[in-house]
Coordinates of C-alpha atoms in Angstrom, one line a residue:
M1150 CA 87.3 97.4 118.6
K1151 CA 89.1 97.4 121.9
N1152 CA 89.4 100.0 124.5
L1153 CA 86.4 102.1 123.3
L1154 CA 86.0 105.2 125.4
Y1155 CA 82.3 105.6 124.5
Q1156 CA 79.3 103.4 123.8
T1157 CA 76.2 104.0 121.7
N1158 CA 74.0 106.9 123.1
D1159 CA 76.8 108.2 125.3
I1160 CA 76.7 112.1 125.4
I1161 CA 79.9 114.2 124.9
R1162 CA 79.8 117.8 126.2
D1163 CA 76.0 117.7 126.4
R1164 CA 75.9 118.2 122.7
Y1165 CA 77.2 115.1 120.7
R1166 CA 75.4 111.7 121.0
I1167 CA 77.5 108.7 120.0
V1168 CA 75.9 106.7 117.2
S1169 CA 78.7 104.0 116.6
P1170 CA 82.5 103.8 116.2
I1171 CA 83.9 104.2 112.7
G1172 CA 87.5 103.4 113.1
E1173 CA 90.4 103.0 115.5
G1174 CA 94.1 103.8 114.9
S1175 CA 97.2 104.7 116.7
M1176 CA 96.0 108.3 117.0
G1177 CA 92.6 107.5 118.8
T1178 CA 89.1 106.4 117.8
T1179 CA 86.7 108.0 115.5
Y1180 CA 83.0 107.8 116.1
E1181 CA 79.9 108.7 114.2
A1182 CA 77.8 111.1 116.4
E1183 CA 74.8 113.3 116.2
D1184 CA 74.9 116.9 116.9
L1185 CA 71.9 117.5 119.2
T1186 CA 71.8 121.2 118.3
N1187 CA 70.9 120.6 114.7
Y1188 CA 70.6 116.8 114.5
Q1189 CA 73.3 116.7 111.9
R1190 CA 75.7 113.6 111.7
V1191 CA 79.3 114.4 112.4
A1192 CA 82.6 112.5 112.9
I1193 CA 84.4 112.9 116.2
K1194 CA 88.0 111.8 116.7
V1195 CA 88.9 111.2 120.4
V1196 CA 92.4 110.7 121.8
S1197 CA 92.9 109.7 125.5
L1198 CA 96.0 111.0 127.2
R1199 CA 95.8 107.9 129.6
Q1200 CA 95.9 105.5 126.6
T1201 CA 98.5 107.5 124.7
Q1202 CA 102.1 106.2 125.1
D1203 CA 103.8 108.9 123.1
W1204 CA 103.4 112.7 123.5
K1205 CA 104.0 113.0 119.6
I1206 CA 100.5 111.6 119.2
I1207 CA 99.1 114.7 121.0
E1208 CA 101.3 116.9 118.9
L1209 CA 100.1 115.3 115.6
F1210 CA 96.6 115.5 116.8
D1211 CA 96.9 119.3 117.4
R1212 CA 98.6 119.8 114.1
E1213 CA 95.7 117.9 112.3
A1214 CA 93.2 120.2 114.0
R1215 CA 95.1 123.3 113.0
V1216 CA 95.5 122.3 109.4
L1217 CA 91.9 121.2 109.0
A1218 CA 90.6 124.5 110.4
N1219 CA 92.2 126.2 107.4
L1220 CA 91.1 123.8 104.7
Q1221 CA 88.1 124.4 102.3
H1222 CA 87.7 121.9 99.7
P1223 CA 84.6 119.7 98.8
G1224 CA 86.7 116.6 99.0
I1225 CA 87.9 117.2 102.5
P1226 CA 85.3 116.9 105.3
K1227 CA 84.9 120.3 106.9
Y1228 CA 86.4 121.2 110.3
L1229 CA 83.6 121.9 112.8
D1230 CA 85.1 122.0 116.4
R1231 CA 88.1 121.2 118.6
F1232 CA 88.0 120.9 122.4
D1233 CA 89.4 119.1 125.4
E1234 CA 87.7 117.6 128.5
D1235 CA 89.0 116.4 131.8
T1236 CA 87.7 113.5 133.8
S1237 CA 88.9 112.3 137.2
T1238 CA 91.4 109.9 135.6
D1239 CA 92.0 111.3 132.2
R1240 CA 92.3 114.2 129.7
R1241 CA 90.6 113.7 126.4
F1242 CA 91.1 115.6 123.1
Y1243 CA 88.3 115.9 120.6
L1244 CA 88.2 116.8 116.9
V1245 CA 84.7 117.2 115.2
Q1246 CA 84.3 117.1 111.4
E1247 CA 81.6 116.8 108.8
L1248 CA 80.8 113.2 108.4
A1249 CA 82.0 111.7 105.1
V1250 CA 79.2 109.3 104.3
G1251 CA 80.1 106.2 102.4
E1252 CA 82.6 103.3 102.6
S1253 CA 86.4 103.3 102.4
L1254 CA 88.0 102.0 99.2
A1255 CA 89.7 99.3 101.3
A1256 CA 86.2 98.0 102.6
L1257 CA 84.8 98.1 99.1
V1258 CA 87.5 96.0 97.5
E1259 CA 87.3 93.6 100.4
K1260 CA 83.7 93.0 99.5
G1261 CA 84.8 92.2 95.9
W1262 CA 84.3 95.7 94.2
Q1263 CA 86.8 96.2 91.4
P1264 CA 86.4 99.4 89.3
D1265 CA 87.3 99.3 85.5
E1266 CA 89.8 101.6 84.1
R1267 CA 87.5 104.5 83.2
R1268 CA 86.2 104.7 86.6
V1269 CA 89.7 104.5 88.2
R1270 CA 90.7 107.4 85.9
K1271 CA 87.9 109.5 87.1
M1272 CA 88.6 108.7 90.8
A1273 CA 92.3 109.6 90.2
L1274 CA 91.3 113.0 88.8
Q1275 CA 89.2 113.6 91.9
L1276 CA 91.9 112.8 94.3
L1277 CA 94.6 114.7 92.2
D1278 CA 92.4 117.8 92.5
I1279 CA 92.4 117.4 96.2
L1280 CA 96.2 117.0 96.2
N1281 CA 96.7 120.0 93.9
Y1282 CA 94.8 122.1 96.4
L1283 CA 96.8 120.9 99.3
H1284 CA 100.1 121.2 97.7
Q1285 CA 99.4 124.8 96.4
L1286 CA 98.8 126.1 100.0
T1287 CA 101.4 128.2 101.7
P1288 CA 103.1 126.4 103.1
P1289 CA 102.2 123.2 101.1
V1290 CA 100.3 120.5 103.1
I1291 CA 101.5 117.0 102.6
H1292 CA 99.0 114.3 103.6
R1293 CA 101.7 111.5 104.1
D1294 CA 99.2 108.7 104.6
I1295 CA 97.1 108.4 101.4
K1296 CA 95.8 104.8 101.3
P1297 CA 92.5 103.0 100.5
Q1298 CA 91.4 103.1 104.2
N1299 CA 91.7 106.9 104.1
I1300 CA 89.6 107.5 101.0
I1301 CA 85.7 107.4 101.5
R1302 CA 83.5 106.8 98.4
H1303 CA 79.9 107.9 98.4
T1304 CA 77.4 106.0 96.3
N1305 CA 77.4 108.8 93.8
D1306 CA 81.1 108.2 93.2
K1307 CA 82.2 111.4 95.1
L1308 CA 85.4 110.8 97.0
Y1309 CA 86.6 112.2 100.4
L1310 CA 90.2 112.3 101.7
V1311 CA 90.2 111.8 105.4
D1312 CA 92.6 111.2 108.4
F1313 CA 95.0 114.2 108.3
G1314 CA 96.7 112.9 111.4
A1315 CA 100.0 112.3 109.5
V1316 CA 99.8 115.7 107.9
Q1317 CA 102.9 117.8 107.6
D1318 CA 103.8 121.2 106.1
V1319 CA 107.1 121.1 104.2
Y1320 CA 108.7 123.5 106.6
R1321 CA 108.6 120.9 109.5
N1322 CA 110.7 117.9 110.2
T1323 CA 109.2 114.5 109.8
L1324 CA 107.9 113.1 113.1
T1325 CA 107.6 109.4 114.0
R1326 CA 105.1 107.4 116.0
G1327 CA 106.9 105.4 118.6
G1328 CA 110.1 105.2 116.4
T1329 CA 108.1 104.2 113.2
F1330 CA 107.8 106.5 110.3
V1331 CA 104.5 108.0 109.7
G1332 CA 102.7 106.3 106.8
T1333 CA 101.7 102.7 105.7
L1334 CA 103.9 100.1 104.2
G1335 CA 103.2 99.5 100.5
Y1336 CA 101.9 103.0 100.1
M1337 CA 105.0 104.9 101.4
P1338 CA 107.6 106.0 98.9
H1339 CA 111.2 105.3 99.6
E1340 CA 112.1 108.8 100.6
Q1341 CA 109.5 108.7 103.4
F1342 CA 111.6 106.0 105.2
R1343 CA 114.4 108.6 105.4
G1344 CA 112.1 111.2 106.8
Q1345 CA 112.0 113.2 103.5
V1346 CA 108.6 114.1 102.1
G1347 CA 107.1 116.3 99.5
A1348 CA 104.4 116.6 97.0
A1349 CA 105.8 113.7 95.1
S1350 CA 105.4 111.5 98.1
D1351 CA 101.7 112.0 98.0
L1352 CA 101.6 111.2 94.3
Y1353 CA 103.4 107.9 94.9
A1354 CA 100.9 106.9 97.6
L1355 CA 98.0 107.8 95.3
G1356 CA 99.6 105.7 92.5
A1357 CA 99.8 102.8 94.9
T1358 CA 96.3 103.2 96.0
L1359 CA 95.0 103.2 92.4
L1360 CA 97.2 100.1 91.8
F1361 CA 95.3 98.5 94.7
L1362 CA 92.0 99.2 93.1
L1363 CA 93.1 97.8 89.7
S1364 CA 94.8 94.7 91.0
G1365 CA 92.8 93.9 94.2
K1366 CA 96.2 93.4 95.9
S1367 CA 98.3 95.6 98.4
P1368 CA 101.2 97.0 96.6
A1369 CA 103.4 95.3 99.3
E1370 CA 102.3 91.9 97.9
L1371 CA 103.4 92.6 94.4
P1372 CA 106.9 91.8 93.1
Q1373 CA 109.5 94.4 92.7
T1374 CA 112.4 94.9 90.3
R1375 CA 115.1 97.2 91.2
M1376 CA 112.9 98.9 94.0
K1377 CA 110.1 99.4 91.4
I1378 CA 106.7 97.7 91.7
D1379 CA 106.3 95.2 88.8
F1380 CA 102.6 95.5 88.4
H1381 CA 102.1 94.7 84.7
R1382 CA 101.2 91.0 85.0
H1383 CA 98.6 91.9 87.7
V1384 CA 96.4 94.5 85.9
N1385 CA 94.7 94.7 82.6
I1386 CA 94.9 98.3 81.6
S1387 CA 95.7 100.4 78.6
P1388 CA 99.4 101.2 77.7
A1389 CA 98.6 104.9 78.4
L1390 CA 97.5 104.3 82.0
S1391 CA 100.2 101.8 82.5
Q1392 CA 102.9 104.3 81.6
W1393 CA 101.2 107.0 83.7
L1394 CA 101.2 104.7 86.7
E1395 CA 104.9 103.8 86.2
K1396 CA 105.7 107.5 86.5
M1397 CA 103.5 108.0 89.6
L1398 CA 105.3 105.0 91.2
A1399 CA 108.9 105.8 90.1
P1400 CA 111.3 105.0 93.0
A1401 CA 113.2 108.2 92.5
V1402 CA 111.4 111.4 93.3
E1403 CA 112.9 113.2 90.2
D1404 CA 111.4 110.6 87.9
R1405 CA 107.7 111.2 89.1
F1406 CA 105.5 114.0 88.0
A1407 CA 106.6 117.4 89.3
S1408 CA 103.2 118.2 90.7
A1409 CA 99.6 117.1 91.0
R1410 CA 98.7 119.5 88.2
E1411 CA 101.2 117.8 85.9
A1412 CA 99.7 114.4 86.7
I1413 CA 96.2 115.8 86.0
S1414 CA 97.3 117.0 82.6
A1415 CA 98.9 113.8 81.6
L1416 CA 95.9 111.7 82.8
S1417 CA 93.4 114.1 81.2
L1418 CA 94.4 113.1 77.7
P1419 CA 91.4 111.3 76.0
L1420 CA 91.4 107.6 76.4
K1421 CA 92.0 106.3 72.9
P1422 CA 90.0 103.3 71.6
S1423 CA 91.9 100.0 71.7
V1424 CA 94.3 100.5 68.9
R1425 CA 97.2 98.5 69.9
E1426 CA 100.6 98.3 68.4
V1427 CA 101.1 94.6 67.4
T1428 CA 104.7 93.3 67.1
S1429 CA 105.4 90.2 65.1
H1430 CA 108.4 88.2 66.2
N1431 CA 110.5 86.3 63.8
G1432 CA 111.6 82.9 65.0
P1433 CA 114.7 80.9 64.0
R1434 CA 115.3 80.7 60.3
G1435 CA 112.9 78.3 58.6
S1436 CA 110.6 78.3 61.7
R1437 CA 106.8 78.3 61.1
I1438 CA 106.0 79.6 64.6
S1439 CA 103.7 82.6 64.6
L1440 CA 104.3 84.9 67.6
M1441 CA 102.6 88.3 68.0
T1442 CA 102.6 90.6 71.0
T1443 CA 101.0 93.8 72.2
E1444 CA 101.9 95.6 75.4
N1445 CA 99.4 93.4 77.4
S1446 CA 98.9 90.3 75.4
L1447 CA 100.7 87.5 73.5
V1448 CA 99.5 85.0 70.9
C1449 CA 101.6 82.1 69.8
L1450 CA 100.5 79.6 67.0
I1451 CA 102.5 76.5 66.2
P1452 CA 101.1 74.6 63.1
L1453 CA 102.0 71.1 62.1
H1454 CA 105.2 71.0 60.0
W1455 CA 104.5 70.8 56.3
N1456 CA 106.7 67.8 55.8
L1457 CA 104.6 65.9 58.3
I1458 CA 101.4 66.8 56.4
L1459 CA 103.0 65.7 53.2
S1460 CA 104.1 62.3 54.7
L1461 CA 100.6 61.8 56.0
T1462 CA 99.1 62.5 52.6
T1463 CA 101.4 60.0 51.0
I1464 CA 100.7 57.4 53.7
T1465 CA 96.9 58.1 53.3
I1466 CA 97.1 57.3 49.6
V1467 CA 99.0 54.1 50.1
L1468 CA 96.7 52.9 52.9
S1469 CA 93.6 53.5 50.8
F1470 CA 94.4 50.3 49.0
F1471 CA 94.1 48.3 52.2
A1472 CA 91.1 47.3 54.3
W1473 CA 89.6 50.3 56.2
P1474 CA 90.1 48.8 59.7
I1475 CA 93.8 48.4 59.1
F1476 CA 93.9 51.9 57.6
I1477 CA 92.2 53.5 60.7
L1478 CA 94.6 51.6 63.1
L1479 CA 97.7 52.7 61.2
A1480 CA 96.5 56.2 60.7
I1481 CA 95.7 57.1 64.3
P1482 CA 99.2 57.9 65.3
F1483 CA 99.5 60.3 62.3
I1484 CA 96.1 61.8 62.7
S1485 CA 97.2 62.8 66.2
L1486 CA 99.9 64.9 64.7
L1487 CA 97.8 66.7 62.2
G1488 CA 96.9 69.8 64.1
S1489 CA 98.3 72.9 65.9
Q1490 CA 99.0 74.3 69.4
S1491 CA 98.2 77.8 70.4
L1492 CA 98.9 80.0 73.5
F1493 CA 97.1 83.1 74.4
I1494 CA 98.4 85.3 77.4
D1495 CA 97.2 88.6 78.7
R1496 CA 97.8 90.3 82.1
Q1497 CA 95.1 88.3 83.8
K1498 CA 94.7 84.8 82.2
F1499 CA 96.4 82.3 79.8
I1500 CA 94.8 79.8 77.5
L1501 CA 96.6 76.8 76.0
K1502 CA 94.9 74.9 73.2
K1503 CA 95.7 71.8 71.2
R1504 CA 93.7 71.0 67.9
W1505 CA 93.2 68.2 65.5
F1506 CA 91.8 69.1 62.1
G1507 CA 90.7 72.4 63.5
I1508 CA 88.8 70.7 66.5
C1509 CA 89.9 71.7 70.0
F1510 CA 90.6 68.5 71.9
Q1511 CA 92.5 70.0 74.9
E1512 CA 92.1 73.4 76.5
I1513 CA 93.9 74.6 79.6
K1514 CA 93.2 77.9 81.4
G1515 CA 94.8 79.6 84.2
Q1516 CA 95.8 82.8 85.9
T1517 CA 98.8 84.6 84.4
A1518 CA 100.0 85.7 87.8
D1519 CA 100.4 82.0 88.7
I1520 CA 103.0 81.3 85.9
K1521 CA 106.3 81.1 87.8
L1522 CA 108.6 79.8 85.2
V1523 CA 109.0 79.0 81.5
D1524 CA 112.0 76.6 80.9
V1525 CA 113.4 74.2 78.4
E1526 CA 113.8 70.9 80.4
V1527 CA 116.5 68.4 79.3
T1528 CA 115.4 64.7 79.8
R1529 CA 116.4 61.2 78.6
G1530 CA 114.3 59.1 76.3
S1531 CA 113.8 55.4 76.6
K1532 CA 116.7 54.8 74.3
G1533 CA 119.0 57.2 76.0
K1534 CA 118.4 60.1 73.5
T1535 CA 118.5 63.6 74.9
L1536 CA 115.0 65.2 74.7
F1537 CA 114.2 68.9 75.1
N1538 CA 110.8 69.9 76.4
L1539 CA 109.4 73.4 76.6
V1540 CA 107.6 73.6 79.9
I1541 CA 105.2 76.2 81.4
W1542 CA 105.0 76.0 85.1
E1543 CA 101.7 77.2 86.8
G1544 CA 102.7 76.8 90.5
V1545 CA 103.5 73.1 90.9
R1546 CA 101.7 72.1 87.6
K1547 CA 103.6 72.0 84.4
Y1548 CA 102.3 72.0 80.8
N1549 CA 104.3 71.0 77.7
F1550 CA 104.1 73.3 74.7
G1551 CA 105.5 72.9 71.2
G1552 CA 106.1 69.2 71.3
F1553 CA 107.0 68.8 67.6
I1554 CA 109.2 71.9 67.1
S1555 CA 113.0 71.8 67.2
Q1556 CA 115.1 72.3 70.3
Y1557 CA 116.3 75.7 69.0
E1558 CA 112.7 76.9 68.4
K1559 CA 111.8 75.8 71.9
K1560 CA 114.7 77.8 73.4
W1561 CA 113.7 80.8 71.3
L1562 CA 110.1 80.5 72.6
E1563 CA 111.3 80.2 76.2
I1564 CA 113.2 83.5 75.9
R1565 CA 110.3 85.3 74.2
L1566 CA 107.7 84.1 76.8
S1567 CA 109.9 84.8 79.8
E1568 CA 110.5 88.3 78.5
F1569 CA 106.8 89.0 78.0
L1570 CA 106.0 87.6 81.4
N1571 CA 109.0 89.4 83.0
L1572 CA 110.1 86.1 84.6
R1573 CA 113.5 85.3 85.9
R1574 CA 115.1 82.8 83.6
L1575 CA 117.3 79.9 84.6
Q1576 CA 121.0 79.8 83.6
P1577 CA 121.1 80.1 79.8
L1578 CA 121.2 76.6 78.2
D1579 CA 123.9 75.8 75.7
I1580 CA 122.1 73.0 73.9
E1581 CA 125.0 71.4 72.2
R1582 CA 127.2 71.5 75.4
S1583 CA 124.2 70.2 77.5
D1584 CA 123.9 67.3 75.1
N1585 CA 127.6 66.5 75.3
C1586 CA 127.5 66.7 79.0
S1587 CA 124.5 64.3 79.1
K1588 CA 126.5 61.8 77.0
L1589 CA 129.5 62.0 79.3
S1590 CA 127.1 61.6 82.3
S1591 CA 125.6 58.5 80.8
R1592 CA 129.0 57.0 80.1
A1593 CA 130.1 57.8 83.7
I1594 CA 127.0 56.1 85.1
A1595 CA 127.4 53.0 83.0
S1596 CA 131.0 52.6 83.9
F1597 CA 130.4 53.0 87.6
K1598 CA 131.0 49.9 89.6
P1599 CA 130.2 49.8 93.4
R1600 CA 133.2 49.3 95.6
K1601 CA 133.5 45.8 97.2
N1602 CA 133.9 45.7 100.8

């Protein structure tokens, strides 16, 4: 940390001994200290007038102290003291609070911690209880900067909401810090950019924080569709929690929960065991493709076509009259066709398998978030025939799927897979028109003659 005003063992006001710095932000530095009158550990936030470039920081600091002095909730560190001190070159402002023992959610995730859905639900209920308390005060208190860095988790799973430096009651206008709106990108709702905040703004920020815990990524890193965070491919959660998060993160204020109490009621419904609604999708007429989806998973099975099996059986009978070595050599190309392809996708991973006689001879695994495109590619065979290949792009790697199904089945699968993965599709492909265009292009190339100089 830069520009620290105090070092370990420095004494403030003949009472507080500095132990170590805890954090530093635009509104000063917070230290862990020891109260020498009772030897209790406390947190002291210090703002230096000399280092402050905006008087609004002092106003926000004073507001934080006034608000905290009137708050009484087990999830909010208690206000203990507020004082100023002058030095020969500076005036310093101090806010003393009960020390929230633990680590921030941001620090925990950075170390690899990722809670499961049940734990996230419990954490959400704790934080919603704090927000319900704040929002029911008169006037309501809006935190305005809920994020993983401002939530401390004790080892017993107790949570504390800290840093009320951006706090605002709803009867005041939004202030800015140096021309920048109070809040943190990725966790701020859209209305906060316009300087309009309310209880629903804190709910949005809490939803974004929970999404960070579930995905391990900042909401700012996730894709958006029509100003709405598209998080489904990056988390593996129940449909119920997914719908609840969607409402918390709705871009429009009126589409979110009306209050923290309402959000608590919706989230408190018992988590049902994993009874998932399975949807079976019918392919093109005559297709033997099996495609089933739930909200969070997809399974596709493409068996070998029956006509191919029948042909192989006939050839096997005929070849049985010949010598075995010849039979084996001639049968290899057909044996390679006797099998199936399968594709499994959930919100975290995908698995592509190819089988012969029920034995898996190829398995490809990857992260679902890395799938960028599903497309039907049009290529030319060695004899000039137009070929249609269903391709799954994982970054710069591509995998062919469904090599022995028709071009119409491939197009149908492309649409279904893209819809499930919520991928942007390329311009719709008119197969017949594309084939005709390819023929015209081939003729044009064949008839082209370079101009002689």
